[in-house]
CSV table of C-alpha atoms in Angstrom, one decimal:
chain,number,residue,atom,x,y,z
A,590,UNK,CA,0.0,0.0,0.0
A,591,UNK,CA,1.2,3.3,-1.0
A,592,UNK,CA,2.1,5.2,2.5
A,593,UNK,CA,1.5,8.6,0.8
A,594,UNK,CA,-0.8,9.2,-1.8
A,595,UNK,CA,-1.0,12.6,-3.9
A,596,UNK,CA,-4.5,12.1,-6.3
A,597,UNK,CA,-3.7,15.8,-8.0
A,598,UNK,CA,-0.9,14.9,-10.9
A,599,UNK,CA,-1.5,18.9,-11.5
A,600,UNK,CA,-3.5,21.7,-10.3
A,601,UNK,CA,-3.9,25.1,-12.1
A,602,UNK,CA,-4.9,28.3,-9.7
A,603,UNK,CA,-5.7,32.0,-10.6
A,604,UNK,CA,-3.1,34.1,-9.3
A,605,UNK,CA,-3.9,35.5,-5.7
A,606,UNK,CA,-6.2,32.5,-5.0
A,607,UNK,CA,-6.1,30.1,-2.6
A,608,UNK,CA,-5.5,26.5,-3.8
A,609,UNK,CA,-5.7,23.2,-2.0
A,610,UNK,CA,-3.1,20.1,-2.5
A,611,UNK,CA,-4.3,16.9,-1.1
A,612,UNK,CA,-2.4,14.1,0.5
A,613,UNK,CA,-3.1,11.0,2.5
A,614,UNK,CA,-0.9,8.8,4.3
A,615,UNK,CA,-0.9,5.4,5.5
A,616,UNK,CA,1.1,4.3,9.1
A,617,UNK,CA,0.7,2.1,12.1
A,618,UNK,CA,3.0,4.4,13.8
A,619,UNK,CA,1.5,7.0,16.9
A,620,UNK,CA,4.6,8.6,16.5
A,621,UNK,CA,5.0,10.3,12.8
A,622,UNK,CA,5.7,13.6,10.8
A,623,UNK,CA,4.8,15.0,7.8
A,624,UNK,CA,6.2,17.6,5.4
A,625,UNK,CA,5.5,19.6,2.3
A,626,UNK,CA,8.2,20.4,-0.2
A,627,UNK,CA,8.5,22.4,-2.9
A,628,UNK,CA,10.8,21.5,-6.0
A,629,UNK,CA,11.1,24.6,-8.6
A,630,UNK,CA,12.2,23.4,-12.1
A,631,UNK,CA,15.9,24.0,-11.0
A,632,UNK,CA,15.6,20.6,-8.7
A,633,UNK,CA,16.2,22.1,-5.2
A,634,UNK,CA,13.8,20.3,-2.5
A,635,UNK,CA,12.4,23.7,-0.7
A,636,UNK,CA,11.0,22.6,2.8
A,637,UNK,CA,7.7,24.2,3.6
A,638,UNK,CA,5.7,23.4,6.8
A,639,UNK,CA,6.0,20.5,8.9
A,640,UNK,CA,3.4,18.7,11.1
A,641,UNK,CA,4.1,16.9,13.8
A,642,UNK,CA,1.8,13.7,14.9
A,643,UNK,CA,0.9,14.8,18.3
A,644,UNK,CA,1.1,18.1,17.3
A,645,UNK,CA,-3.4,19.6,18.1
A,646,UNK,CA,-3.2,23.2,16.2
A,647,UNK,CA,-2.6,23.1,12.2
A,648,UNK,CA,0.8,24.2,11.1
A,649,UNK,CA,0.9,27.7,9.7
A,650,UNK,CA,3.8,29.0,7.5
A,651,UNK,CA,3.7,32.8,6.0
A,652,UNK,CA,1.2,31.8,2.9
A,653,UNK,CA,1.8,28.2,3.8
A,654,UNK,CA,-0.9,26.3,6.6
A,655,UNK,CA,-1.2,22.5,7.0
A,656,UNK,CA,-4.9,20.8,7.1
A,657,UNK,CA,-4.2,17.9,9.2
A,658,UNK,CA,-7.0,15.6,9.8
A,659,UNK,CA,-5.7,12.6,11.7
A,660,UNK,CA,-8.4,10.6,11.9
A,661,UNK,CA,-8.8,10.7,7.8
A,662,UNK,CA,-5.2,10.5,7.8
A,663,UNK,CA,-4.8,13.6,5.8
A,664,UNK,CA,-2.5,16.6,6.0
A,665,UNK,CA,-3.7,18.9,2.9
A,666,UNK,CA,-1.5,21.8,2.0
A,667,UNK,CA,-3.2,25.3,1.7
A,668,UNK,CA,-1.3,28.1,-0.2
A,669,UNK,CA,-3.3,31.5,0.6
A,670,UNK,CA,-2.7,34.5,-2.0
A,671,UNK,CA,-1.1,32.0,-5.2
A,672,UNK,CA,1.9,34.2,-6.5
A,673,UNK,CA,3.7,33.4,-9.7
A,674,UNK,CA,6.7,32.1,-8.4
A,675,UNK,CA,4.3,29.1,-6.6
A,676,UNK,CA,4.5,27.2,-9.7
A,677,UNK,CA,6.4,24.3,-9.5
A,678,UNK,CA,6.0,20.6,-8.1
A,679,UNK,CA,4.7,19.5,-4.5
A,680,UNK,CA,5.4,17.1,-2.4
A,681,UNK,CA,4.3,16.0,0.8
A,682,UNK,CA,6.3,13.7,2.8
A,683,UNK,CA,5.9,11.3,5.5
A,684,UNK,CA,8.6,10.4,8.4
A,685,UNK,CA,7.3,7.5,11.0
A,686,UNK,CA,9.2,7.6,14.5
A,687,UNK,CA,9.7,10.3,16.5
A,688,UNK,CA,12.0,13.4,15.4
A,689,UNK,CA,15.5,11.9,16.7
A,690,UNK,CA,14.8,8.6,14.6
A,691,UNK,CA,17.1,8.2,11.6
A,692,UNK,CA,14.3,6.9,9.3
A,693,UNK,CA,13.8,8.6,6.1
A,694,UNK,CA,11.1,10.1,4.6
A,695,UNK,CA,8.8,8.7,2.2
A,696,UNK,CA,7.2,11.1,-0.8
A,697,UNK,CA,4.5,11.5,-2.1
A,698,UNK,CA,4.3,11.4,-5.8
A,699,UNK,CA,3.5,14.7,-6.2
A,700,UNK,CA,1.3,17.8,-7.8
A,701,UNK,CA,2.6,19.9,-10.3
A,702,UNK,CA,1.0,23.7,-9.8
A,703,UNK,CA,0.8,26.1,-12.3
A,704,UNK,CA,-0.4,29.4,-11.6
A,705,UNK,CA,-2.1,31.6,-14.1
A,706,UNK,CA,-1.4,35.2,-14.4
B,1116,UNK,CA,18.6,27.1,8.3
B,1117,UNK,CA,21.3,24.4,7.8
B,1118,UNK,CA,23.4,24.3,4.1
B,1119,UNK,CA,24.1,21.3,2.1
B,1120,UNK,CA,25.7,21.5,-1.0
B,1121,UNK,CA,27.1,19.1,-3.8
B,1122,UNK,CA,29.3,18.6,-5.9
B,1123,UNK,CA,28.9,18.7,-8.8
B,1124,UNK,CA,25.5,20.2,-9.6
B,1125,UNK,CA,25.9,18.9,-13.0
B,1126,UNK,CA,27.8,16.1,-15.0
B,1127,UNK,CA,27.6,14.2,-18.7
B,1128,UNK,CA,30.1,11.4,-19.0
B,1129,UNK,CA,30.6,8.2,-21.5
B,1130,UNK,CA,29.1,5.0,-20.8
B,1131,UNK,CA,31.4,2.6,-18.7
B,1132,UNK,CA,32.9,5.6,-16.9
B,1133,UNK,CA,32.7,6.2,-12.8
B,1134,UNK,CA,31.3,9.4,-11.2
B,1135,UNK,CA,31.6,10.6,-7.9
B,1136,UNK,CA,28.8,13.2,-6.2
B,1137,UNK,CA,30.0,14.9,-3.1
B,1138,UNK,CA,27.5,15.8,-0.7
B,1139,UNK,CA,28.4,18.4,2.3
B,1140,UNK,CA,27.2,19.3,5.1
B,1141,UNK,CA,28.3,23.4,5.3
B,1142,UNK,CA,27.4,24.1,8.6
B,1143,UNK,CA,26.7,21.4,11.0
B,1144,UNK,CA,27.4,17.9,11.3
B,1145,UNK,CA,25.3,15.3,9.9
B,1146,UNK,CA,25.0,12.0,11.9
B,1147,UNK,CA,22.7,10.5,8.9
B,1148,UNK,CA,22.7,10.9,5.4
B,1149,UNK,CA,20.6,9.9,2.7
B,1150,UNK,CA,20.4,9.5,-1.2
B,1151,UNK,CA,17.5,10.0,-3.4
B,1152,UNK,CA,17.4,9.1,-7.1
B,1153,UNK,CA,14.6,11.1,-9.2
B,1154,UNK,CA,13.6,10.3,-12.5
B,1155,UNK,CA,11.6,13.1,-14.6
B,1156,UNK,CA,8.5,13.8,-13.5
B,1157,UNK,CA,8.9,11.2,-10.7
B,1158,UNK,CA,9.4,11.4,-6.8
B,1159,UNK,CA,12.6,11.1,-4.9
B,1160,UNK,CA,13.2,7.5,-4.4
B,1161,UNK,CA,15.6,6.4,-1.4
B,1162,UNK,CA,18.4,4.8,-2.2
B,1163,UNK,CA,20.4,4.3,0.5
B,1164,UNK,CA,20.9,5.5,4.4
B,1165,UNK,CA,24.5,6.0,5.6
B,1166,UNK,CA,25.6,6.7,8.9
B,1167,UNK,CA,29.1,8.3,9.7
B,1168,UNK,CA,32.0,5.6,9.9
B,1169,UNK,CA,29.4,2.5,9.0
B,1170,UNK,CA,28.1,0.6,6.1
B,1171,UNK,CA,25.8,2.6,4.0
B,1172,UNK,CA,22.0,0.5,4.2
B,1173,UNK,CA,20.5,0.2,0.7
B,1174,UNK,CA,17.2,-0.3,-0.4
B,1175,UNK,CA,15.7,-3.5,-2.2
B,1176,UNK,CA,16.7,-3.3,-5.6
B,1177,UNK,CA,19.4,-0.9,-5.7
B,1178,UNK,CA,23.1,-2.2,-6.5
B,1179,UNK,CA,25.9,-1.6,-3.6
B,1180,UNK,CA,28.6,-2.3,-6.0
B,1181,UNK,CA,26.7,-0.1,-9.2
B,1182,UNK,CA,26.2,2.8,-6.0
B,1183,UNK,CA,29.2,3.2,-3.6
B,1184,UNK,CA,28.1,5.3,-0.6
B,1185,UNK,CA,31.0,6.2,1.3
B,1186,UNK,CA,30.3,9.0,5.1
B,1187,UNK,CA,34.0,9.2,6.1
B,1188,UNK,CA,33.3,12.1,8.2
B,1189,UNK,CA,29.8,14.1,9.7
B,1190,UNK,CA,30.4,16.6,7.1
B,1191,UNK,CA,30.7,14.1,3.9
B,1192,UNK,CA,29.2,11.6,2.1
B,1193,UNK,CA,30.0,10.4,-1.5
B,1194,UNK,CA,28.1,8.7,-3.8
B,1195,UNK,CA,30.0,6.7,-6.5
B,1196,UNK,CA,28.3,5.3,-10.2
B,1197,UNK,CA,30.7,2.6,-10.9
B,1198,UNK,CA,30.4,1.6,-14.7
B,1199,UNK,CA,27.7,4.1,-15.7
B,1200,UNK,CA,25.0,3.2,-18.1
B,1201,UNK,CA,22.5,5.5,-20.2
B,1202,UNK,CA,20.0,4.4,-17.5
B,1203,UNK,CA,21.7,5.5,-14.8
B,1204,UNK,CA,21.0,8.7,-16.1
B,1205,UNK,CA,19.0,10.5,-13.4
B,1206,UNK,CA,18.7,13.7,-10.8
B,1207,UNK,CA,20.6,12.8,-7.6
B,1208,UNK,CA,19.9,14.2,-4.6
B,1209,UNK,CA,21.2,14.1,-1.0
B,1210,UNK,CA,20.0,15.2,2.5
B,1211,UNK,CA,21.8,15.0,5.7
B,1212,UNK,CA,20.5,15.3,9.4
B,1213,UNK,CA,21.6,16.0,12.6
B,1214,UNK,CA,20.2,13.8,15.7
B,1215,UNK,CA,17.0,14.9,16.3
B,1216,UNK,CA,16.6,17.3,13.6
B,1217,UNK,CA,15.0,17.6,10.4
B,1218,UNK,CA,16.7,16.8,6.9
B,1219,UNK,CA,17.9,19.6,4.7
B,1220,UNK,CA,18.2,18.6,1.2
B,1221,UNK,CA,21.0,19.5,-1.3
B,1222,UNK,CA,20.7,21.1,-4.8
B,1223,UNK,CA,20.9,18.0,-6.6
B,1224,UNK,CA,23.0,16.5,-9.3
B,1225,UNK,CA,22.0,16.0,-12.4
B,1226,UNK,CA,23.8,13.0,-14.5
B,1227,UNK,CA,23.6,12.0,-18.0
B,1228,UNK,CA,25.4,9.2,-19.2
B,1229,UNK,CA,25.9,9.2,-23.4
């Protein structure tokens, strides 16, 4: 079974919109994290927000905030006020153990946003 | 936040050829570093884990001997194509953490084998 699942191969958003990226995940674990990063056409991996498991308000990041419904397993990514320069693929991300664990993350296969001028 | 760079952020070489990609830590010291291979419009797949001064851990169906990892220090990790093939053509990317802290990802390194 897929542990993170991204159902929006692209999404297209009207400049100085808000747009929605889904993603589910799948763990056993109590203990997990999960992230959103973005990856501009030049290939750098941009961390955005971070959620911890345990964690009760939504993470909140400038333009960036986290939707995080545990009990659906779902940590949707909000962008508020779509600029220009927020084109560019997303992923969200999934690390199961606590923060000190050295396990790696698992991605996500990600959403490719455009925004329209 | 924390740096990590490699090197280099771009190479093309001929088939059967090695090629080394550094991967630094600039400003702290990374206890755990990992290796992601990403195809076009694909995710990162993990390649390997490697800790400092131990045996790198790979994942099911990647190649130890095609992909040497070496961590000789907390600041360095290389990743080595041994005998590169067209298909190892590919975007490789490396992140590093400290104990108990997030990963920060490097640039990338984008190979192309002719």
């Amino acid at each position: 079974a897929q542990k993170i699942t991204q159902t929006q191969p692209g999404m297209f958003v009207q400049e100085k919109e808000a747009v929605t990226l889904d993603c589910t995940y799948d763990t056993s674990d109590q203990s997990y994290g999960l992230f959103w990063y973005k990856q501009p056409s030049s290939g750098e991996m941009i961390f955005l927000i971070y959620q911890g498991s345990y964690d009760e308000q939504n993470a909140t990041e400038g333009r960036y905030s986290l939707n995080f419904q545990k009990a659906r397993k779902s940590a949707n990514l909000v962008i508020s006020a779509s600029q220009l320069g927020d084109s560019a693929m997303y992923f969200c991300a999934m690390r199961e153990g606590t923060t000190g664990s050295a396990r790696q993350l698992t991605f996500g296969s990600g959403t490719q946003l455009t925004v329209l001028p | 936040g924390a740096v990590v760079s490699q090197h280099p952020s771009w190479v093309i070489c001929k088939s059967g050829t090695s090629v080394k990609i550094e991967c630094r830590s600039l400003d702290f010291q990374a206890t755990t570093m990992f290796w992601y291979r990403q195809f076009p419009k694909q995710s990162l797949m993990l390649m390997a884990t490697s800790n400092e001064g131990s045996k790198a851990t790979y994942e099911q169906g990647v190649e130890k001997d095609k992909f040497l990892i070496n961590h000789a220090s907390l600041t360095l990790s290389t990743l080595t194509v041994t005998s590169a093939h067209p298909e190892d053509s590919s975007f490789y990317i490396c992140s590093a953490k400290q104990q108990r802290h997030e990963q920060f990802f490097g640039p990338g390194t984008r190979l192309t084998v002719l």
